[in-house]
Amino acid sequence: MTMAQLKTRYVPNKKKQRQDILLAFATVMLFYLAFPSGGYGNLAWLAITPVIIALNNAHGRYAFMLGLLTATLGWMCSIWWVVDGLTKVTYSQSNIVIPFVFLFCIFSALPYAIACWLHARFSWGSSIVGAFKSAAVFTVLVNYIPSILPGNLAHALYLSPSQIQLISIGGVPILFFIIHLVNFLLANAVVNRKSDKQKSITCLLLALSIWLLNYGYGYLQTTYLLNKTASVELSVAIIQPNLAVNLRTRDDWLKKAPLVQALIAQAVNNHQTDLIILPEIPVPVSYKNYPQDKMIFNPVIKKNSLLLTAIEPINNPLNESNGYHNTIELIENQQVTQLYKKQKLLPIGEYLPFEKQLPILRALFPNAPNYVAGKHNTILPLDFDGQTVNIVPLICYEAVFTDLVADGVAKGGQVFINTVNDAWFGDTAGRNVHLALALYRTLEYRKPLIRVTNNGVSNIINMKGQILTDSQIPSLTAGVAISTVNIADISSFYQTYPYAFMIFCLLFCGYAIVSAQRKLNE
């Protein structure tokens, strides 16, 4: 083979490169629009089709770089709001935060790039079986490698309950697999439209059939099959105080406390509630550690139970600088009866990873918070009306991690309560992305999620993944929502067999790669 032929094999001609770049940018645009950042979730079913078309007959290295470019830009466009949030929480400049976010996007893009390389190396781009193999490889690499922010295209459908019910069988990865399988089949239909019209039509019909089967299964689940009578009804008051993030001190809290008191009084005086829930707020507050806060809350909560997201200084007293625990306090009969310390901390936003190994990080982020992770997963038993409900407490983005939630469910958790402060992200898509990532826990474990935020989006999601309309409070406003949470004694296949789909995908991918490599070696 001549050098010219080698060059042609490794690098397409300029016209093909331009076409491929345009297709890559089309995928970036569709990914952005489909992700909660854009709000057009149904575009997930064809979002990556353009770049898959570009990978047809591409060399492995070229496919890797094209996949890396596409995925990196896709992430940058979809999580740009992180920059402003981290800038605010760490008192830093955006020019310092941007490089870290960019590195995160590159790191998050690597699994996609490797999957594109395998797709091209083994020429899976023109066959139906190849579509299944590529979808499985993407699923394994993207979903089963730990990530700081485990979001993906499957989260685009969070507002479409009828399309996401498969999650109760295989978790987020099974929905991811179905979405990508449809995308690969659509790409194959386009690639084969001239050379093999019959195969093209078959791919198109199969993609449509898979979508219809997924939707039909979801419709049956949400309409007929998940109507079990609730074993417990829990009346909750969601308090959304809408405190600005530039309020950081105890003095700021004492000035805003009357507003919070008024919201709690509105809930208590007008409704019978079993639990009042306050979210994360940017100011230091604690019923346990600040005696003054007892005087603030006691007159308004009366005998009602209060769940308060607070801080706990390490080793006390309050003026020490050894760091803090981000904590949930359950207050019953005006006493703290249960505590939970946050285990999953947000890198840079709550602590500096590798700070001891890289002291320069503290120089770059001198005012970054110094929170310390808790070590134990705790269930908070709430007693009311002669009944007990086991709460799984989740602070901020802990609700994103299914393994953490699984531990709570295994200990007898019946309802998830997620307290959040998304005000750091302002009026951006960050609030919707965070909601989308958390909502899927309700489907994985068939348990309701009570999500209480500082400035939105606050709501309650039932075990079908549906948002209760009476639980919603308009974003960027202070308000109260009273709602009843139905807790049914039901579990899911995923809860019982959480690794079943993962094992299937790993075995299938192993077979696909080994058999394909053997063919190349023959």
PDB file of N, CA, C and O in Angstrom, residues 96-146:
ATOM      1  N   ILE A  96     -10.714  31.505  36.013  1.00  0.00           N
ATOM      2  CA  ILE A  96     -10.075  30.420  36.745  1.00  0.00           C
ATOM      3  C   ILE A  96     -10.926  29.153  36.679  1.00  0.00           C
ATOM      4  O   ILE A  96     -10.408  28.039  36.576  1.00  0.00           O
ATOM      5  N   VAL A  97     -12.243  29.326  36.728  1.00  0.00           N
ATOM      6  CA  VAL A  97     -13.153  28.183  36.750  1.00  0.00           C
ATOM      7  C   VAL A  97     -13.266  27.529  35.376  1.00  0.00           C
ATOM      8  O   VAL A  97     -13.338  26.290  35.266  1.00  0.00           O
ATOM      9  N   ILE A  98     -13.278  28.335  34.312  1.00  0.00           N
ATOM     10  CA  ILE A  98     -13.514  27.813  32.964  1.00  0.00           C
ATOM     11  C   ILE A  98     -12.559  26.684  32.579  1.00  0.00           C
ATOM     12  O   ILE A  98     -12.993  25.653  32.046  1.00  0.00           O
ATOM     13  N   PRO A  99     -11.235  26.805  32.826  1.00  0.00           N
ATOM     14  CA  PRO A  99     -10.352  25.685  32.457  1.00  0.00           C
ATOM     15  C   PRO A  99     -10.704  24.373  33.153  1.00  0.00           C
ATOM     16  O   PRO A  99     -10.601  23.300  32.543  1.00  0.00           O
ATOM     17  N   PHE A 100     -11.141  24.443  34.420  1.00  0.00           N
ATOM     18  CA  PHE A 100     -11.512  23.227  35.132  1.00  0.00           C
ATOM     19  C   PHE A 100     -12.770  22.604  34.530  1.00  0.00           C
ATOM     20  O   PHE A 100     -12.875  21.375  34.410  1.00  0.00           O
ATOM     21  N   VAL A 101     -13.730  23.444  34.159  1.00  0.00           N
ATOM     22  CA  VAL A 101     -14.942  22.938  33.531  1.00  0.00           C
ATOM     23  C   VAL A 101     -14.618  22.333  32.168  1.00  0.00           C
ATOM     24  O   VAL A 101     -15.156  21.280  31.790  1.00  0.00           O
ATOM     25  N   PHE A 102     -13.715  22.982  31.447  1.00  0.00           N
ATOM     26  CA  PHE A 102     -13.323  22.455  30.133  1.00  0.00           C
ATOM     27  C   PHE A 102     -12.643  21.087  30.273  1.00  0.00           C
ATOM     28  O   PHE A 102     -12.928  20.160  29.503  1.00  0.00           O
ATOM     29  N   LEU A 103     -11.771  20.943  31.273  1.00  0.00           N
ATOM     30  CA  LEU A 103     -11.122  19.654  31.506  1.00  0.00           C
ATOM     31  C   LEU A 103     -12.150  18.587  31.878  1.00  0.00           C
ATOM     32  O   LEU A 103     -12.036  17.428  31.458  1.00  0.00           O
ATOM     33  N   PHE A 104     -13.151  18.979  32.668  1.00  0.00           N
ATOM     34  CA  PHE A 104     -14.216  18.036  33.007  1.00  0.00           C
ATOM     35  C   PHE A 104     -14.942  17.569  31.744  1.00  0.00           C
ATOM     36  O   PHE A 104     -15.261  16.381  31.600  1.00  0.00           O
ATOM     37  N   CYS A 105     -15.219  18.499  30.844  1.00  0.00           N
ATOM     38  CA  CYS A 105     -15.925  18.142  29.608  1.00  0.00           C
ATOM     39  C   CYS A 105     -15.095  17.192  28.744  1.00  0.00           C
ATOM     40  O   CYS A 105     -15.636  16.248  28.154  1.00  0.00           O
ATOM     41  N   ILE A 106     -13.785  17.423  28.681  1.00  0.00           N
ATOM     42  CA  ILE A 106     -12.923  16.521  27.919  1.00  0.00           C
ATOM     43  C   ILE A 106     -12.919  15.131  28.555  1.00  0.00           C
ATOM     44  O   ILE A 106     -13.038  14.106  27.866  1.00  0.00           O
ATOM     45  N   PHE A 107     -12.793  15.095  29.876  1.00  0.00           N
ATOM     46  CA  PHE A 107     -12.796  13.814  30.589  1.00  0.00           C
ATOM     47  C   PHE A 107     -14.115  13.085  30.359  1.00  0.00           C
ATOM     48  O   PHE A 107     -14.147  11.868  30.133  1.00  0.00           O
ATOM     49  N   SER A 108     -15.233  13.813  30.421  1.00  0.00           N
ATOM     50  CA  SER A 108     -16.545  13.206  30.213  1.00  0.00           C
ATOM     51  C   SER A 108     -16.730  12.749  28.774  1.00  0.00           C
ATOM     52  O   SER A 108     -17.537  11.856  28.498  1.00  0.00           O
ATOM     53  N   ALA A 109     -16.002  13.369  27.841  1.00  0.00           N
ATOM     54  CA  ALA A 109     -16.126  13.018  26.423  1.00  0.00           C
ATOM     55  C   ALA A 109     -15.329  11.774  26.057  1.00  0.00           C
ATOM     56  O   ALA A 109     -15.608  11.139  25.031  1.00  0.00           O
ATOM     57  N   LEU A 110     -14.345  11.400  26.873  1.00  0.00           N
ATOM     58  CA  LEU A 110     -13.478  10.275  26.526  1.00  0.00           C
ATOM     59  C   LEU A 110     -14.235   8.960  26.300  1.00  0.00           C
ATOM     60  O   LEU A 110     -13.940   8.238  25.327  1.00  0.00           O
ATOM     61  N   PRO A 111     -15.204   8.583  27.164  1.00  0.00           N
ATOM     62  CA  PRO A 111     -15.937   7.336  26.888  1.00  0.00           C
ATOM     63  C   PRO A 111     -16.638   7.349  25.536  1.00  0.00           C
ATOM     64  O   PRO A 111     -16.677   6.319  24.839  1.00  0.00           O
ATOM     65  N   TYR A 112     -17.184   8.500  25.152  1.00  0.00           N
ATOM     66  CA  TYR A 112     -17.838   8.608  23.848  1.00  0.00           C
ATOM     67  C   TYR A 112     -16.818   8.436  22.725  1.00  0.00           C
ATOM     68  O   TYR A 112     -17.093   7.787  21.710  1.00  0.00           O
ATOM     69  N   ALA A 113     -15.635   9.039  22.905  1.00  0.00           N
ATOM     70  CA  ALA A 113     -14.605   8.949  21.872  1.00  0.00           C
ATOM     71  C   ALA A 113     -14.129   7.507  21.703  1.00  0.00           C
ATOM     72  O   ALA A 113     -13.939   7.026  20.584  1.00  0.00           O
ATOM     73  N   ILE A 114     -13.947   6.806  22.816  1.00  0.00           N
ATOM     74  CA  ILE A 114     -13.515   5.401  22.746  1.00  0.00           C
ATOM     75  C   ILE A 114     -14.590   4.550  22.062  1.00  0.00           C
ATOM     76  O   ILE A 114     -14.288   3.669  21.244  1.00  0.00           O
ATOM     77  N   ALA A 115     -15.844   4.816  22.398  1.00  0.00           N
ATOM     78  CA  ALA A 115     -16.946   4.076  21.767  1.00  0.00           C
ATOM     79  C   ALA A 115     -16.983   4.331  20.264  1.00  0.00           C
ATOM     80  O   ALA A 115     -17.233   3.403  19.470  1.00  0.00           O
ATOM     81  N   CYS A 116     -16.740   5.578  19.856  1.00  0.00           N
ATOM     82  CA  CYS A 116     -16.699   5.891  18.419  1.00  0.00           C
ATOM     83  C   CYS A 116     -15.543   5.159  17.739  1.00  0.00           C
ATOM     84  O   CYS A 116     -15.680   4.679  16.598  1.00  0.00           O
ATOM     85  N   TRP A 117     -14.427   5.073  18.424  1.00  0.00           N
ATOM     86  CA  TRP A 117     -13.269   4.358  17.874  1.00  0.00           C
ATOM     87  C   TRP A 117     -13.606   2.883  17.650  1.00  0.00           C
ATOM     88  O   TRP A 117     -13.295   2.313  16.590  1.00  0.00           O
ATOM     89  N   LEU A 118     -14.224   2.244  18.629  1.00  0.00           N
ATOM     90  CA  LEU A 118     -14.601   0.836  18.489  1.00  0.00           C
ATOM     91  C   LEU A 118     -15.633   0.645  17.376  1.00  0.00           C
ATOM     92  O   LEU A 118     -15.564  -0.313  16.599  1.00  0.00           O
ATOM     93  N   HIS A 119     -16.593   1.584  17.307  1.00  0.00           N
ATOM     94  CA  HIS A 119     -17.629   1.527  16.267  1.00  0.00           C
ATOM     95  C   HIS A 119     -16.999   1.550  14.876  1.00  0.00           C
ATOM     96  O   HIS A 119     -17.390   0.773  13.978  1.00  0.00           O
ATOM     97  N   ALA A 120     -16.004   2.409  14.695  1.00  0.00           N
ATOM     98  CA  ALA A 120     -15.360   2.513  13.383  1.00  0.00           C
ATOM     99  C   ALA A 120     -14.374   1.369  13.139  1.00  0.00           C
ATOM    100  O   ALA A 120     -14.313   0.824  12.030  1.00  0.00           O
ATOM    101  N   ARG A 121     -13.634   1.002  14.165  1.00  0.00           N
ATOM    102  CA  ARG A 121     -12.618  -0.048  14.011  1.00  0.00           C
ATOM    103  C   ARG A 121     -13.234  -1.362  13.543  1.00  0.00           C
ATOM    104  O   ARG A 121     -12.671  -2.058  12.686  1.00  0.00           O
ATOM    105  N   PHE A 122     -14.408  -1.690  14.087  1.00  0.00           N
ATOM    106  CA  PHE A 122     -15.026  -2.968  13.769  1.00  0.00           C
ATOM    107  C   PHE A 122     -16.130  -2.855  12.723  1.00  0.00           C
ATOM    108  O   PHE A 122     -16.871  -3.807  12.489  1.00  0.00           O
ATOM    109  N   SER A 123     -16.246  -1.673  12.112  1.00  0.00           N
ATOM    110  CA  SER A 123     -17.180  -1.462  10.994  1.00  0.00           C
ATOM    111  C   SER A 123     -18.606  -1.890  11.343  1.00  0.00           C
ATOM    112  O   SER A 123     -19.242  -2.669  10.627  1.00  0.00           O
ATOM    113  N   TRP A 124     -19.098  -1.374  12.466  1.00  0.00           N
ATOM    114  CA  TRP A 124     -20.452  -1.701  12.898  1.00  0.00           C
ATOM    115  C   TRP A 124     -21.492  -0.728  12.336  1.00  0.00           C
ATOM    116  O   TRP A 124     -22.655  -0.784  12.700  1.00  0.00           O
ATOM    117  N   GLY A 125     -21.064   0.149  11.448  1.00  0.00           N
ATOM    118  CA  GLY A 125     -21.919   1.254  11.053  1.00  0.00           C
ATOM    119  C   GLY A 125     -22.932   0.991   9.973  1.00  0.00           C
ATOM    120  O   GLY A 125     -23.696   1.885   9.626  1.00  0.00           O
ATOM    121  N   SER A 126     -22.978  -0.229   9.409  1.00  0.00           N
ATOM    122  CA  SER A 126     -23.910  -0.445   8.308  1.00  0.00           C
ATOM    123  C   SER A 126     -24.814  -1.651   8.499  1.00  0.00           C
ATOM    124  O   SER A 126     -25.600  -1.969   7.611  1.00  0.00           O
ATOM    125  N   SER A 127     -24.715  -2.325   9.647  1.00  0.00           N
ATOM    126  CA  SER A 127     -25.531  -3.521   9.865  1.00  0.00           C
ATOM    127  C   SER A 127     -26.438  -3.350  11.077  1.00  0.00           C
ATOM    128  O   SER A 127     -26.158  -2.552  11.981  1.00  0.00           O
ATOM    129  N   ILE A 128     -27.513  -4.118  11.099  1.00  0.00           N
ATOM    130  CA  ILE A 128     -28.457  -4.070  12.219  1.00  0.00           C
ATOM    131  C   ILE A 128     -27.800  -4.628  13.484  1.00  0.00           C
ATOM    132  O   ILE A 128     -27.915  -4.049  14.568  1.00  0.00           O
ATOM    133  N   VAL A 129     -27.093  -5.742  13.338  1.00  0.00           N
ATOM    134  CA  VAL A 129     -26.391  -6.319  14.488  1.00  0.00           C
ATOM    135  C   VAL A 129     -25.349  -5.336  15.012  1.00  0.00           C
ATOM    136  O   VAL A 129     -25.160  -5.182  16.224  1.00  0.00           O
ATOM    137  N   GLY A 130     -24.678  -4.653  14.082  1.00  0.00           N
ATOM    138  CA  GLY A 130     -23.694  -3.651  14.485  1.00  0.00           C
ATOM    139  C   GLY A 130     -24.305  -2.531  15.305  1.00  0.00           C
ATOM    140  O   GLY A 130     -23.675  -1.991  16.225  1.00  0.00           O
ATOM    141  N   ALA A 131     -25.549  -2.157  14.994  1.00  0.00           N
ATOM    142  CA  ALA A 131     -26.235  -1.115  15.777  1.00  0.00           C
ATOM    143  C   ALA A 131     -26.413  -1.558  17.219  1.00  0.00           C
ATOM    144  O   ALA A 131     -26.196  -0.773  18.156  1.00  0.00           O
ATOM    145  N   PHE A 132     -26.793  -2.812  17.426  1.00  0.00           N
ATOM    146  CA  PHE A 132     -26.933  -3.344  18.783  1.00  0.00           C
ATOM    147  C   PHE A 132     -25.585  -3.350  19.504  1.00  0.00           C
ATOM    148  O   PHE A 132     -25.495  -2.994  20.690  1.00  0.00           O
ATOM    149  N   LYS A 133     -24.539  -3.758  18.801  1.00  0.00           N
ATOM    150  CA  LYS A 133     -23.212  -3.817  19.411  1.00  0.00           C
ATOM    151  C   LYS A 133     -22.721  -2.421  19.804  1.00  0.00           C
ATOM    152  O   LYS A 133     -22.209  -2.225  20.912  1.00  0.00           O
ATOM    153  N   SER A 134     -22.871  -1.465  18.914  1.00  0.00           N
ATOM    154  CA  SER A 134     -22.409  -0.108  19.217  1.00  0.00           C
ATOM    155  C   SER A 134     -23.208   0.504  20.358  1.00  0.00           C
ATOM    156  O   SER A 134     -22.644   1.180  21.231  1.00  0.00           O
ATOM    157  N   ALA A 135     -24.523   0.300  20.369  1.00  0.00           N
ATOM    158  CA  ALA A 135     -25.353   0.833  21.453  1.00  0.00           C
ATOM    159  C   ALA A 135     -24.930   0.243  22.796  1.00  0.00           C
ATOM    160  O   ALA A 135     -24.880   0.944  23.814  1.00  0.00           O
ATOM    161  N   ALA A 136     -24.597  -1.051  22.811  1.00  0.00           N
ATOM    162  CA  ALA A 136     -24.156  -1.694  24.048  1.00  0.00           C
ATOM    163  C   ALA A 136     -22.811  -1.154  24.507  1.00  0.00           C
ATOM    164  O   ALA A 136     -22.598  -0.914  25.703  1.00  0.00           O
ATOM    165  N   VAL A 137     -21.885  -0.953  23.573  1.00  0.00           N
ATOM    166  CA  VAL A 137     -20.572  -0.422  23.918  1.00  0.00           C
ATOM    167  C   VAL A 137     -20.696   0.988  24.482  1.00  0.00           C
ATOM    168  O   VAL A 137     -20.068   1.331  25.499  1.00  0.00           O
ATOM    169  N   PHE A 138     -21.482   1.838  23.842  1.00  0.00           N
ATOM    170  CA  PHE A 138     -21.719   3.185  24.357  1.00  0.00           C
ATOM    171  C   PHE A 138     -22.303   3.115  25.766  1.00  0.00           C
ATOM    172  O   PHE A 138     -21.915   3.877  26.653  1.00  0.00           O
ATOM    173  N   THR A 139     -23.244   2.196  25.972  1.00  0.00           N
ATOM    174  CA  THR A 139     -23.908   2.076  27.275  1.00  0.00           C
ATOM    175  C   THR A 139     -22.915   1.722  28.370  1.00  0.00           C
ATOM    176  O   THR A 139     -22.914   2.316  29.451  1.00  0.00           O
ATOM    177  N   VAL A 140     -22.046   0.757  28.098  1.00  0.00           N
ATOM    178  CA  VAL A 140     -21.066   0.324  29.102  1.00  0.00           C
ATOM    179  C   VAL A 140     -20.080   1.444  29.418  1.00  0.00           C
ATOM    180  O   VAL A 140     -19.815   1.747  30.590  1.00  0.00           O
ATOM    181  N   LEU A 141     -19.521   2.061  28.382  1.00  0.00           N
ATOM    182  CA  LEU A 141     -18.476   3.056  28.599  1.00  0.00           C
ATOM    183  C   LEU A 141     -19.001   4.331  29.247  1.00  0.00           C
ATOM    184  O   LEU A 141     -18.318   4.950  30.079  1.00  0.00           O
ATOM    185  N   VAL A 142     -20.204   4.739  28.902  1.00  0.00           N
ATOM    186  CA  VAL A 142     -20.738   6.002  29.427  1.00  0.00           C
ATOM    187  C   VAL A 142     -21.378   5.835  30.803  1.00  0.00           C
ATOM    188  O   VAL A 142     -21.253   6.708  31.666  1.00  0.00           O
ATOM    189  N   ASN A 143     -22.028   4.692  31.033  1.00  0.00           N
ATOM    190  CA  ASN A 143     -22.813   4.539  32.255  1.00  0.00           C
ATOM    191  C   ASN A 143     -22.106   3.797  33.379  1.00  0.00           C
ATOM    192  O   ASN A 143     -22.444   4.000  34.548  1.00  0.00           O
ATOM    193  N   TYR A 144     -21.173   2.931  33.062  1.00  0.00           N
ATOM    194  CA  TYR A 144     -20.575   2.098  34.100  1.00  0.00           C
ATOM    195  C   TYR A 144     -19.158   2.515  34.467  1.00  0.00           C
ATOM    196  O   TYR A 144     -18.447   1.789  35.154  1.00  0.00           O
ATOM    197  N   ILE A 145     -18.733   3.676  34.008  1.00  0.00           N
ATOM    198  CA  ILE A 145     -17.499   4.296  34.474  1.00  0.00           C
ATOM    199  C   ILE A 145     -17.891   5.448  35.397  1.00  0.00           C
ATOM    200  O   ILE A 145     -18.671   6.317  35.002  1.00  0.00           O
ATOM    201  N   PRO A 146     -17.408   5.481  36.640  1.00  0.00           N
ATOM    202  CA  PRO A 146     -17.816   6.538  37.591  1.00  0.00           C
ATOM    203  C   PRO A 146     -17.563   7.925  37.029  1.00  0.00           C
ATOM    204  O   PRO A 146     -16.566   8.179  36.351  1.00  0.00           O
TER     205      PRO A 146
END
